[in-house]
PDB file of C-alpha atoms in Angstrom:
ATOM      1  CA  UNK A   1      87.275 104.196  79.524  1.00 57.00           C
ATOM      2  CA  UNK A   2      89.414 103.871  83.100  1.00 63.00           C
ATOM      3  CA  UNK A   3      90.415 100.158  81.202  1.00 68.00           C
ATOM      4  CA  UNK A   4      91.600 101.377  78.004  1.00 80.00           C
ATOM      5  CA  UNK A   5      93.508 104.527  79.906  1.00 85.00           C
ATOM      6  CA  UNK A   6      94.748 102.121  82.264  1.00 86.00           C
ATOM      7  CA  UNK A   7      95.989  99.734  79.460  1.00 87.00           C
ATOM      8  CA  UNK A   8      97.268 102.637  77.116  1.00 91.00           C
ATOM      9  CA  UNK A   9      99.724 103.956  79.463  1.00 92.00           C
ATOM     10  CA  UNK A  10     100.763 100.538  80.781  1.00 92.00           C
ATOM     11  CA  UNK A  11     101.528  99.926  77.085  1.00 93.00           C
ATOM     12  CA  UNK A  12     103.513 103.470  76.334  1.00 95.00           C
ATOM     13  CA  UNK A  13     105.838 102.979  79.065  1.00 95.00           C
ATOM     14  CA  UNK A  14     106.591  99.522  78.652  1.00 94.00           C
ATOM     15  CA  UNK A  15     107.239 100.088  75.105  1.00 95.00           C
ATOM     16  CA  UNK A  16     109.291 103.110  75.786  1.00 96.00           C
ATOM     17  CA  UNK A  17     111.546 100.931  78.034  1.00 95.00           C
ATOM     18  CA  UNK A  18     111.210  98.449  75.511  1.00 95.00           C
ATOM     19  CA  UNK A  19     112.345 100.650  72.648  1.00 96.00           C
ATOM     20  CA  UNK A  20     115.376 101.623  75.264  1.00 95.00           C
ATOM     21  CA  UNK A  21     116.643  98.367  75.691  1.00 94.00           C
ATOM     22  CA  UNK A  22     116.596  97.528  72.094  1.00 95.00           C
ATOM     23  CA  UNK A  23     118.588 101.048  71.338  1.00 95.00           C
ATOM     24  CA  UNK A  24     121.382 100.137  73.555  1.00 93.00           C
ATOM     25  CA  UNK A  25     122.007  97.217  71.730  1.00 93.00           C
ATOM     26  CA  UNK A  26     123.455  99.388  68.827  1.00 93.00           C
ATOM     27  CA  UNK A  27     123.658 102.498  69.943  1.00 93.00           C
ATOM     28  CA  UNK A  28     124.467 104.602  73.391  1.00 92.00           C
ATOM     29  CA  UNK A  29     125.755 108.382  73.791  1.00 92.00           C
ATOM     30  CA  UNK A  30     128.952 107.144  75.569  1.00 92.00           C
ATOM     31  CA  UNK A  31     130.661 103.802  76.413  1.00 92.00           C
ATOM     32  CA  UNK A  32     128.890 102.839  79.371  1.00 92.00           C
ATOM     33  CA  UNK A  33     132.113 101.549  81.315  1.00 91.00           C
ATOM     34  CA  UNK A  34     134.374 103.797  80.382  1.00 89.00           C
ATOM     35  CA  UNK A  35     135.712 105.930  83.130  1.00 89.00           C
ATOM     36  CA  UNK A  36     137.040 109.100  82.526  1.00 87.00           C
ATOM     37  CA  UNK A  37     138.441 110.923  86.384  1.00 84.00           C
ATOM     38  CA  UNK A  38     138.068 114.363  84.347  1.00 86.00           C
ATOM     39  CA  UNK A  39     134.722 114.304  84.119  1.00 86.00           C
ATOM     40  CA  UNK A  40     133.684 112.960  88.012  1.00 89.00           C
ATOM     41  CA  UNK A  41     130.087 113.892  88.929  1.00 88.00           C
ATOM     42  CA  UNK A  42     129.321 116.341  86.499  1.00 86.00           C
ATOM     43  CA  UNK A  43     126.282 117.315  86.412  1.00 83.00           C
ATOM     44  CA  UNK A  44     123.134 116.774  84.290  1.00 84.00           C
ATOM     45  CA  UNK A  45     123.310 118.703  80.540  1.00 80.00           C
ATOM     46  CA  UNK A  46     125.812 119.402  78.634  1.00 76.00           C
ATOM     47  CA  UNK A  47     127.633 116.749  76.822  1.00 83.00           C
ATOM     48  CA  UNK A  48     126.412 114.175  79.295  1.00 85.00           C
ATOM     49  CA  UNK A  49     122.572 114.718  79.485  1.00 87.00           C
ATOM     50  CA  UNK A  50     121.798 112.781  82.602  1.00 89.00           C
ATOM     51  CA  UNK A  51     125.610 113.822  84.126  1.00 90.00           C
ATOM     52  CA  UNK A  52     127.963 111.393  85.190  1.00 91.00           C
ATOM     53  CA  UNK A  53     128.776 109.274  88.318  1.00 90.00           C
ATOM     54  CA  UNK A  54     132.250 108.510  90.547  1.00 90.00           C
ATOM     55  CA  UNK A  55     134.037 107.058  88.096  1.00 91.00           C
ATOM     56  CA  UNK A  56     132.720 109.715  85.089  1.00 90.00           C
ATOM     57  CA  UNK A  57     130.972 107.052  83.356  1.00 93.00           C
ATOM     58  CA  UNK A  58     127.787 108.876  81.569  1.00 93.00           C
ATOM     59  CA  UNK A  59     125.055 107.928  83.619  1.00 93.00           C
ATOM     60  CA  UNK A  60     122.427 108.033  80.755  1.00 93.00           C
ATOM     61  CA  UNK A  61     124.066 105.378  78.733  1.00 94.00           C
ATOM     62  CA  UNK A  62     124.195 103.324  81.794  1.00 94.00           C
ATOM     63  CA  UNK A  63     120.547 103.677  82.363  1.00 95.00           C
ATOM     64  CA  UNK A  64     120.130 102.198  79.099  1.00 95.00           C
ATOM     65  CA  UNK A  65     122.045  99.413  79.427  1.00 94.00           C
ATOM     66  CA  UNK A  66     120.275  98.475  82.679  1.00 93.00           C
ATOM     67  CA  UNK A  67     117.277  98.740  80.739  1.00 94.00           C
ATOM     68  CA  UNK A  68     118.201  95.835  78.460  1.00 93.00           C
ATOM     69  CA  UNK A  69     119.163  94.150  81.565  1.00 91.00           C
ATOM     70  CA  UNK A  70     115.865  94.975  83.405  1.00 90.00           C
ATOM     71  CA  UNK A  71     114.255  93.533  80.137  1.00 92.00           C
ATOM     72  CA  UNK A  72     116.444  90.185  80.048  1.00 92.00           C
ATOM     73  CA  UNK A  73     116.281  89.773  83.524  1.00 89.00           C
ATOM     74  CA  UNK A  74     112.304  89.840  82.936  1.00 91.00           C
ATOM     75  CA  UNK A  75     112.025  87.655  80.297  1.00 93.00           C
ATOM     76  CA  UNK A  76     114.555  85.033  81.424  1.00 93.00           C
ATOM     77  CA  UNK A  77     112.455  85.210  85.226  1.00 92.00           C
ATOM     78  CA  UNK A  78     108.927  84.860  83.318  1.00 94.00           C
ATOM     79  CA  UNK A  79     109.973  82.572  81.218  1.00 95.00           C
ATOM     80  CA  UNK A  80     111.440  80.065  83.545  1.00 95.00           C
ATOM     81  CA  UNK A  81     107.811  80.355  85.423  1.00 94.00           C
ATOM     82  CA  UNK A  82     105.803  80.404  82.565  1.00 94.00           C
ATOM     83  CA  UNK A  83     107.454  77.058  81.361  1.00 94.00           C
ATOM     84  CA  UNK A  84     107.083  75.072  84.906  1.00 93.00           C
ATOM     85  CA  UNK A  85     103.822  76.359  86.572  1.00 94.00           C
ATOM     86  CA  UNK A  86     101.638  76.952  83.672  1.00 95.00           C
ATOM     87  CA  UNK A  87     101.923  72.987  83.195  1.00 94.00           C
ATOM     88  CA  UNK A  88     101.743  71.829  86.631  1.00 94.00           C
ATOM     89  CA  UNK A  89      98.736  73.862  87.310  1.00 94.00           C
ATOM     90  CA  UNK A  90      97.012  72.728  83.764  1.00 94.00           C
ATOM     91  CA  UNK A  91      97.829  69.163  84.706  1.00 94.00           C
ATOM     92  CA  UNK A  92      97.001  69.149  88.160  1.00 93.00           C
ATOM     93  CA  UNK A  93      93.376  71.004  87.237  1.00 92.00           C
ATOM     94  CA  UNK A  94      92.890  68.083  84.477  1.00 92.00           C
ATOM     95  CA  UNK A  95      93.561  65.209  86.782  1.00 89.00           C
ATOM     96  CA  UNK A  96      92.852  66.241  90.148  1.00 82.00           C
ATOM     97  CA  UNK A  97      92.972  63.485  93.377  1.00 85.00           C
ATOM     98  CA  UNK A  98      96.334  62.693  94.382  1.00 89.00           C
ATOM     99  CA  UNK A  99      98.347  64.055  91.510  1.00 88.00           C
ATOM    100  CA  UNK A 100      96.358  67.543  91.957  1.00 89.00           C
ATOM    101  CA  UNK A 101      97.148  67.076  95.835  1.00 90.00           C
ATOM    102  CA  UNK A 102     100.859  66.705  95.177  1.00 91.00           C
ATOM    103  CA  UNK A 103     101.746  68.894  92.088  1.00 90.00           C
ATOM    104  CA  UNK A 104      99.857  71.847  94.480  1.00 90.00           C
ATOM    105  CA  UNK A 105     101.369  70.704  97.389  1.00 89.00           C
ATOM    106  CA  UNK A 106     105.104  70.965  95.979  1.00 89.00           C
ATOM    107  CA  UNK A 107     103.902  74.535  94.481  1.00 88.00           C
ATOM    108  CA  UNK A 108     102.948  75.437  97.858  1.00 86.00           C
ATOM    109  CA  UNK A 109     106.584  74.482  99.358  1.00 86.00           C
ATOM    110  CA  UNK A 110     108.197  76.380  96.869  1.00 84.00           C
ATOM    111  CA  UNK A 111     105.866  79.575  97.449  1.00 82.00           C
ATOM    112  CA  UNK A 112     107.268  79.054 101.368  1.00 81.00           C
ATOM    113  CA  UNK A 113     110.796  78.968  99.945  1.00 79.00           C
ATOM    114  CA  UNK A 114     112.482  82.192 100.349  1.00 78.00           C
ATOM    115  CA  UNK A 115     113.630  83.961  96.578  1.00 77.00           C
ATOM    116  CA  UNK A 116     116.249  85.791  98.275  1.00 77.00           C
ATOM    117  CA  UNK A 117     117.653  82.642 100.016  1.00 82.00           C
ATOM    118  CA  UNK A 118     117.183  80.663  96.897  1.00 84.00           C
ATOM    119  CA  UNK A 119     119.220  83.299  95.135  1.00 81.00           C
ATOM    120  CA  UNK A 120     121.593  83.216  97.793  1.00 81.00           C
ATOM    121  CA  UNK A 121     122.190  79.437  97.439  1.00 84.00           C
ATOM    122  CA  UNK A 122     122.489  79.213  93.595  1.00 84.00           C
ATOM    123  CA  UNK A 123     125.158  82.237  93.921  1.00 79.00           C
ATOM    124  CA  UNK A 124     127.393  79.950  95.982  1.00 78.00           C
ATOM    125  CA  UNK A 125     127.415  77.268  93.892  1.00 83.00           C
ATOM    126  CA  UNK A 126     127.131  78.661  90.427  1.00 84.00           C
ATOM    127  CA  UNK A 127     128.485  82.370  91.631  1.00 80.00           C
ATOM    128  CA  UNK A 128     126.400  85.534  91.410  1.00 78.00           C
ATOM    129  CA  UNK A 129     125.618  87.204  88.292  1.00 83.00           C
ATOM    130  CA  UNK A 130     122.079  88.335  85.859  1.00 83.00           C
ATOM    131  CA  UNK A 131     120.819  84.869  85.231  1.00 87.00           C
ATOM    132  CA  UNK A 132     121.860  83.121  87.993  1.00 87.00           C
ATOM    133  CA  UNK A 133     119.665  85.544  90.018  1.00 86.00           C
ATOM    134  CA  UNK A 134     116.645  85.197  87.737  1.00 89.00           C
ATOM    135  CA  UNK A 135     116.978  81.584  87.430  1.00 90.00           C
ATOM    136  CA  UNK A 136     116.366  82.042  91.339  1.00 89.00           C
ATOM    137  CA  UNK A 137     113.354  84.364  90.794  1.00 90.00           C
ATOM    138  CA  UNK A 138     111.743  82.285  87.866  1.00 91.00           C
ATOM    139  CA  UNK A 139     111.815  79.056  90.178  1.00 91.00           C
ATOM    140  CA  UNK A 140     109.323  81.255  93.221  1.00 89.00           C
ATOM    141  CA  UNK A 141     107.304  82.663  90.695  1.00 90.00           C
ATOM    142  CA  UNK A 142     106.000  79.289  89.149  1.00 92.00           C
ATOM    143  CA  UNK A 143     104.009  78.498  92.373  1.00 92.00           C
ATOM    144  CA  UNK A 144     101.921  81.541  91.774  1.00 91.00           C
ATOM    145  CA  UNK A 145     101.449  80.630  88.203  1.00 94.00           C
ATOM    146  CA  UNK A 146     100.770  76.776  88.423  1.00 93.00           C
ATOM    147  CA  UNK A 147      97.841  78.641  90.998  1.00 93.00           C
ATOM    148  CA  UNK A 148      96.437  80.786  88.582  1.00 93.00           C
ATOM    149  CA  UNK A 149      96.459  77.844  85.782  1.00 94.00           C
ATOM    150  CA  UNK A 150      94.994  75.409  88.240  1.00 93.00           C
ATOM    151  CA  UNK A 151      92.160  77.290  88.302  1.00 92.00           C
ATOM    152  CA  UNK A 152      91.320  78.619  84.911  1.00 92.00           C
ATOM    153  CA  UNK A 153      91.746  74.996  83.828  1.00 94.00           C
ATOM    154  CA  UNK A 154      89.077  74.287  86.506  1.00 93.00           C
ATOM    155  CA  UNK A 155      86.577  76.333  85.211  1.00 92.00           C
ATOM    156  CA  UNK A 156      87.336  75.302  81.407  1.00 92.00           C
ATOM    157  CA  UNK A 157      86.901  71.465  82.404  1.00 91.00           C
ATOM    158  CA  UNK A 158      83.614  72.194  82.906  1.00 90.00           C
ATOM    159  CA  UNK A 159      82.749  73.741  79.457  1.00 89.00           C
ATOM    160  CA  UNK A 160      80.408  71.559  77.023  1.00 90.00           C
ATOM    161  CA  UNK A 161      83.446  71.425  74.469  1.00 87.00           C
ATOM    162  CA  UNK A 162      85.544  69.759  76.926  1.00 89.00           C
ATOM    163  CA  UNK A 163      82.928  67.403  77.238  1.00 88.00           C
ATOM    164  CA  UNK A 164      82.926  66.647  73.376  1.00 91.00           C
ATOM    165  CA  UNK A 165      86.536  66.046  72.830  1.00 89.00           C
ATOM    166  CA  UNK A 166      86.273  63.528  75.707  1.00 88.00           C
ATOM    167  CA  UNK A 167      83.024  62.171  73.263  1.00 88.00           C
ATOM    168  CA  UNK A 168      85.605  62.233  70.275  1.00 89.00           C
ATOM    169  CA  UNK A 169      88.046  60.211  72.286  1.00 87.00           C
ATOM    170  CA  UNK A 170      90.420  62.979  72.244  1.00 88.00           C
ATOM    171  CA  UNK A 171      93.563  61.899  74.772  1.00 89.00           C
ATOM    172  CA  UNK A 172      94.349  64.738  77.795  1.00 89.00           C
ATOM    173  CA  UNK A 173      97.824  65.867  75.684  1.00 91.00           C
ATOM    174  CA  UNK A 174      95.312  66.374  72.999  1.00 91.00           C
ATOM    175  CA  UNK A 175      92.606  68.176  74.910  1.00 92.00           C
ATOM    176  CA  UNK A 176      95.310  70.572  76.871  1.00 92.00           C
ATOM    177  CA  UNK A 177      96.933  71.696  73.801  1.00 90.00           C
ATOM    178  CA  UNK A 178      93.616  71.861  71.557  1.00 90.00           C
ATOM    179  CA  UNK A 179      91.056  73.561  73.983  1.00 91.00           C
ATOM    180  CA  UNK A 180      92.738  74.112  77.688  1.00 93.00           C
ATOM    181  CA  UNK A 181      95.802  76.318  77.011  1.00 92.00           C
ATOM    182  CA  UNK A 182      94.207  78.376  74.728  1.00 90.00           C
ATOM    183  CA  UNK A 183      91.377  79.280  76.989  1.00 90.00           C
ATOM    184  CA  UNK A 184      93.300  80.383  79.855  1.00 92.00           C
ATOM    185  CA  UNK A 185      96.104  82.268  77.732  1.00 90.00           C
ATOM    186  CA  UNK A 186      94.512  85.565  78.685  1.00 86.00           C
ATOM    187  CA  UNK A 187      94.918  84.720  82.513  1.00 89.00           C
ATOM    188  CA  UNK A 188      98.693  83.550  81.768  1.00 92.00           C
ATOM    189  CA  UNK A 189      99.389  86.511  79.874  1.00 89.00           C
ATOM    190  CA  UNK A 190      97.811  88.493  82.536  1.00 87.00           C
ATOM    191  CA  UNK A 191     100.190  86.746  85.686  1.00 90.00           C
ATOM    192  CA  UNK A 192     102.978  87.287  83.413  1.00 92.00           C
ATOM    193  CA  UNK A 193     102.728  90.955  83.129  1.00 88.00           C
ATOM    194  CA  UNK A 194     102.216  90.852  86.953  1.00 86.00           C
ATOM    195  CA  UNK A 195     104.994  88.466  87.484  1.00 90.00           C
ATOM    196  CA  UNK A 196     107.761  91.006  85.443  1.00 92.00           C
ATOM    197  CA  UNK A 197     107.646  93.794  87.208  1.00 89.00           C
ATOM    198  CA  UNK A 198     108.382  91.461  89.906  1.00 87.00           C
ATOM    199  CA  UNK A 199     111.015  89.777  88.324  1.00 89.00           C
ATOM    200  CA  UNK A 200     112.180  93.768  88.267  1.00 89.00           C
ATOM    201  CA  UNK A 201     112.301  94.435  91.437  1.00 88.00           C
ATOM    202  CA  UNK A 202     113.629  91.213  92.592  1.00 87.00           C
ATOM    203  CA  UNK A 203     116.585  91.862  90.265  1.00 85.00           C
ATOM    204  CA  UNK A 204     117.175  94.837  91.282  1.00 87.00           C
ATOM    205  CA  UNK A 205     117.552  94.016  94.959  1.00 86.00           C
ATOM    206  CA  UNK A 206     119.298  91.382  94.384  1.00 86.00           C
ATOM    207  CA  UNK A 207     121.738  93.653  92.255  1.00 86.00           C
ATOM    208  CA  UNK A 208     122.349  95.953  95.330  1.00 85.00           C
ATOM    209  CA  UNK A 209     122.735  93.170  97.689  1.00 82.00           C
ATOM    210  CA  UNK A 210     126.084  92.334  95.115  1.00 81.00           C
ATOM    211  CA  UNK A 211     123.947  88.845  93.950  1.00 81.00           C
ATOM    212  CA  UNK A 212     122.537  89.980  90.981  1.00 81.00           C
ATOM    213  CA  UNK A 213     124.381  91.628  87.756  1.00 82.00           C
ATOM    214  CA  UNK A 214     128.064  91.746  88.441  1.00 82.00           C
ATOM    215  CA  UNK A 215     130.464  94.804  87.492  1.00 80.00           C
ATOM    216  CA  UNK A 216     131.196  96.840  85.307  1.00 82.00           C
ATOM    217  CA  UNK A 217     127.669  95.561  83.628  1.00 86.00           C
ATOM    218  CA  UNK A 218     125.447  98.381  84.293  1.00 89.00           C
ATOM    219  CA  UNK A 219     121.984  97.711  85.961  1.00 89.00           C
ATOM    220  CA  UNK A 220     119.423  99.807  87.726  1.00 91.00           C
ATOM    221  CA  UNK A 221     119.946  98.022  90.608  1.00 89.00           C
ATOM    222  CA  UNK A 222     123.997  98.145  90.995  1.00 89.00           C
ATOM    223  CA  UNK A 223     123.553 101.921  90.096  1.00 91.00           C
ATOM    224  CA  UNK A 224     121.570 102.265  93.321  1.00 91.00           C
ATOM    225  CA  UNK A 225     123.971 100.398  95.295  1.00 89.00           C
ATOM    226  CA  UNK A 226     126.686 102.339  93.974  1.00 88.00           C
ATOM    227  CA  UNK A 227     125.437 105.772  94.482  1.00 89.00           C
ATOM    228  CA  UNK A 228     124.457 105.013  97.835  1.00 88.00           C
ATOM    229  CA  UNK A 229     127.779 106.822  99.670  1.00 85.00           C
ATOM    230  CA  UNK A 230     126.537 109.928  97.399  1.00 88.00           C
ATOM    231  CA  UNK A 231     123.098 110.060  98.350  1.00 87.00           C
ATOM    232  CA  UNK A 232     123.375 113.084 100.022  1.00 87.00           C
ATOM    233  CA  UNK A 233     126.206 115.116  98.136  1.00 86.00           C
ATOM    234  CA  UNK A 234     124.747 114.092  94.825  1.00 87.00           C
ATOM    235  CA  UNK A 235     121.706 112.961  94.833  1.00 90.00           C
ATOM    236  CA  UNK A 236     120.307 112.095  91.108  1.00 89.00           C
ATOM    237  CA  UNK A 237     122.698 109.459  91.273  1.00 91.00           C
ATOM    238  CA  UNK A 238     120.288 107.361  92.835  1.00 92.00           C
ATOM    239  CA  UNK A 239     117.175 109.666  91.438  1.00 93.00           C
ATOM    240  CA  UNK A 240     117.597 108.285  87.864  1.00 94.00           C
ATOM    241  CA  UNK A 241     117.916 104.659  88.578  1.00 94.00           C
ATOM    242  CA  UNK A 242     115.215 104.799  90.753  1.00 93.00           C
ATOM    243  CA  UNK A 243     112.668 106.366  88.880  1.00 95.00           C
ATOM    244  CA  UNK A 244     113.483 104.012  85.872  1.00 95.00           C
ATOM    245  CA  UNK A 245     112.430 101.038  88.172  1.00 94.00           C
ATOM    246  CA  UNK A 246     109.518 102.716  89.523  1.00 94.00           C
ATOM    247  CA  UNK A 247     108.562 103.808  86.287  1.00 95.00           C
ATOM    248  CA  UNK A 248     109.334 100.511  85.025  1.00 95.00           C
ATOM    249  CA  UNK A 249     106.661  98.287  87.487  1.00 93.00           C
ATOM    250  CA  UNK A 250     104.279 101.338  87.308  1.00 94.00           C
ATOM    251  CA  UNK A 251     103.813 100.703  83.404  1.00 93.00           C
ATOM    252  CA  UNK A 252     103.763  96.726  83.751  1.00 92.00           C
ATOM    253  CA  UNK A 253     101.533  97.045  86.601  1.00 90.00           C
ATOM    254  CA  UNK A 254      99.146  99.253  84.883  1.00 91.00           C
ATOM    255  CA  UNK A 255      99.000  96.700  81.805  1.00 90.00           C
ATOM    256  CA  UNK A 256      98.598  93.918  83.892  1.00 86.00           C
ATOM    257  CA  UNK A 257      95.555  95.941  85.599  1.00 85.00           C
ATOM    258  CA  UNK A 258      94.609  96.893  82.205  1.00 84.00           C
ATOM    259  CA  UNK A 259      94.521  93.407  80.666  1.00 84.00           C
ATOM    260  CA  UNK A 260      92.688  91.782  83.576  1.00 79.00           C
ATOM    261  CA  UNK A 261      89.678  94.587  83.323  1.00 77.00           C
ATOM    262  CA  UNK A 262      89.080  93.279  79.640  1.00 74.00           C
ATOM    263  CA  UNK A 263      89.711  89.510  80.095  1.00 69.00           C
ATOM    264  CA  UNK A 264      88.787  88.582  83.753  1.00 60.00           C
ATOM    265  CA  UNK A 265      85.141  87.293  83.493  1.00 50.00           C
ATOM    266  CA  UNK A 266      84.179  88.548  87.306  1.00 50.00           C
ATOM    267  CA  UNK A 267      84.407  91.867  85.787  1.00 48.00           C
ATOM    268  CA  UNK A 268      82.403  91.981  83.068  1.00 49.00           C
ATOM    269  CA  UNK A 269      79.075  93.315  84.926  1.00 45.00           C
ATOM    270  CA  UNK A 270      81.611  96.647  85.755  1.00 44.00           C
ATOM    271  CA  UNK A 271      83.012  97.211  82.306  1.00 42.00           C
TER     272      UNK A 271
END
């Protein structure tokens, strides 16, 4: 019962940000960038619901904007990890010796590698901005998912069916497509829920540090940084886009906690 909870709310608030993001693709209560000095820090209700900030942009529609940010930023970050440590952990659990030594050994030089000075690096040569950022994030998350695929394939190696497709002179591209991959998608998945609400974070500080998304685009993280001179005179300026992060990793982290109580095998005695 604590799983499904767990996994139910994980799932309602990532679907309500979810349902956000795709809203503000059509549809928002206000331009998000346009400024009107009339209307300067007015507060919450009203004709702006959440109020609006410095520049009387309505901070609501802003918050939904960041939100299909937030969710870009995720997927772009996951992605990018998904696509180059889910194969250098499968291959370097299907071969092992030296190419296992050195595909881990890379992975572990790039888990040593700062994100932040990575992201600081690709933003002087490419400039700052959303994906530049993420591109930055996705490249330290593979390490910790060529880990987690290194050993799921591992323990699937060892499986009698593994042992039969080598009988059936079934090649490795063959046998990690057909019987590897889709026996440790549940563990993937499971990282990758982990791994967003990293990505999250991540772009958010990177967004206040002025490396992330660049103005006017809203985000959740530029909101912060620009609110941060009003923290004290007006303070839900920085309330709302912090509880949308915090809300934000809470849900993913929940279904991430959620999925591993129904698919991780050590727990199956506890269930």
């Amino acid at each position: 019962m604590r799983s499904r909870a767990t996994l139910l709310t994980g799932c309602l608030i990532v679907a309500l940000v979810l349902a956000v993001a795709a809203v503000s693709m059509v549809w928002t209560p206000y331009d998000p960038n346009h400024v009107d000095a009339a209307r300067q820090l007015a507060g919450a209700g009203g004709e702006h619901l959440l109020g609006t900030d410095q520049f009387g942009r309505d901070v609501a529609s802003r918050l939904m904007v960041g939100a299909r940010i937030t969710v870009f930023a995720g997927v772009v970050a996951v992605g990018i990890a998904l696509l180059a440590g889910v194969p250098m952990g499968v291959v370097a659990g299907m071969t092992g010796g030296w190419l296992s030594t050195v595909i881990m050994r890379v992975s572990d030089f790039l888990l040593a590698f700062p994100a932040l000075l990575l992201a600081i690096m690709l933003a002087a040569v490419y400039g700052s901005g959303t994906l530049t950022a993420m591109v930055a994030i996705g490249i330290a998350s593979a390490p910790g998912f060529a880990r987690v695929s290194r050993a799921a394939t591992l323990r699937v190696m060892t499986a009698e069916y593994i042992d039969a497709a080598r009988l059936a002179k079934r090649g490795r591209v063959a046998i990690a497509l057909r019987h590897v991959l889709p026996n440790i998608a549940d563990i993937v998945i499971v990282q990758a829920s982990v791994s967003f609400s990293t990505a999250i974070l991540a772009e958010a500080a990177l967004s206040y540090l002025g490396l992330g998304t660049t103005p006017p685009t809203p985000s959740w993280g530029r909101m912060l940084q620009e609110s941060q001179d009003l923290l004290f005179s007006t303070p839900q300026l920085s309330l709302w886009p912090g509880l949308a992060v915090a809300a934000t990793v809470l849900g993913l982290n929940l279904l991430g906690d959620g999925l591993r109580d129904r698919v991780d095998p050590a727990l199956e005695g506890v269930r």
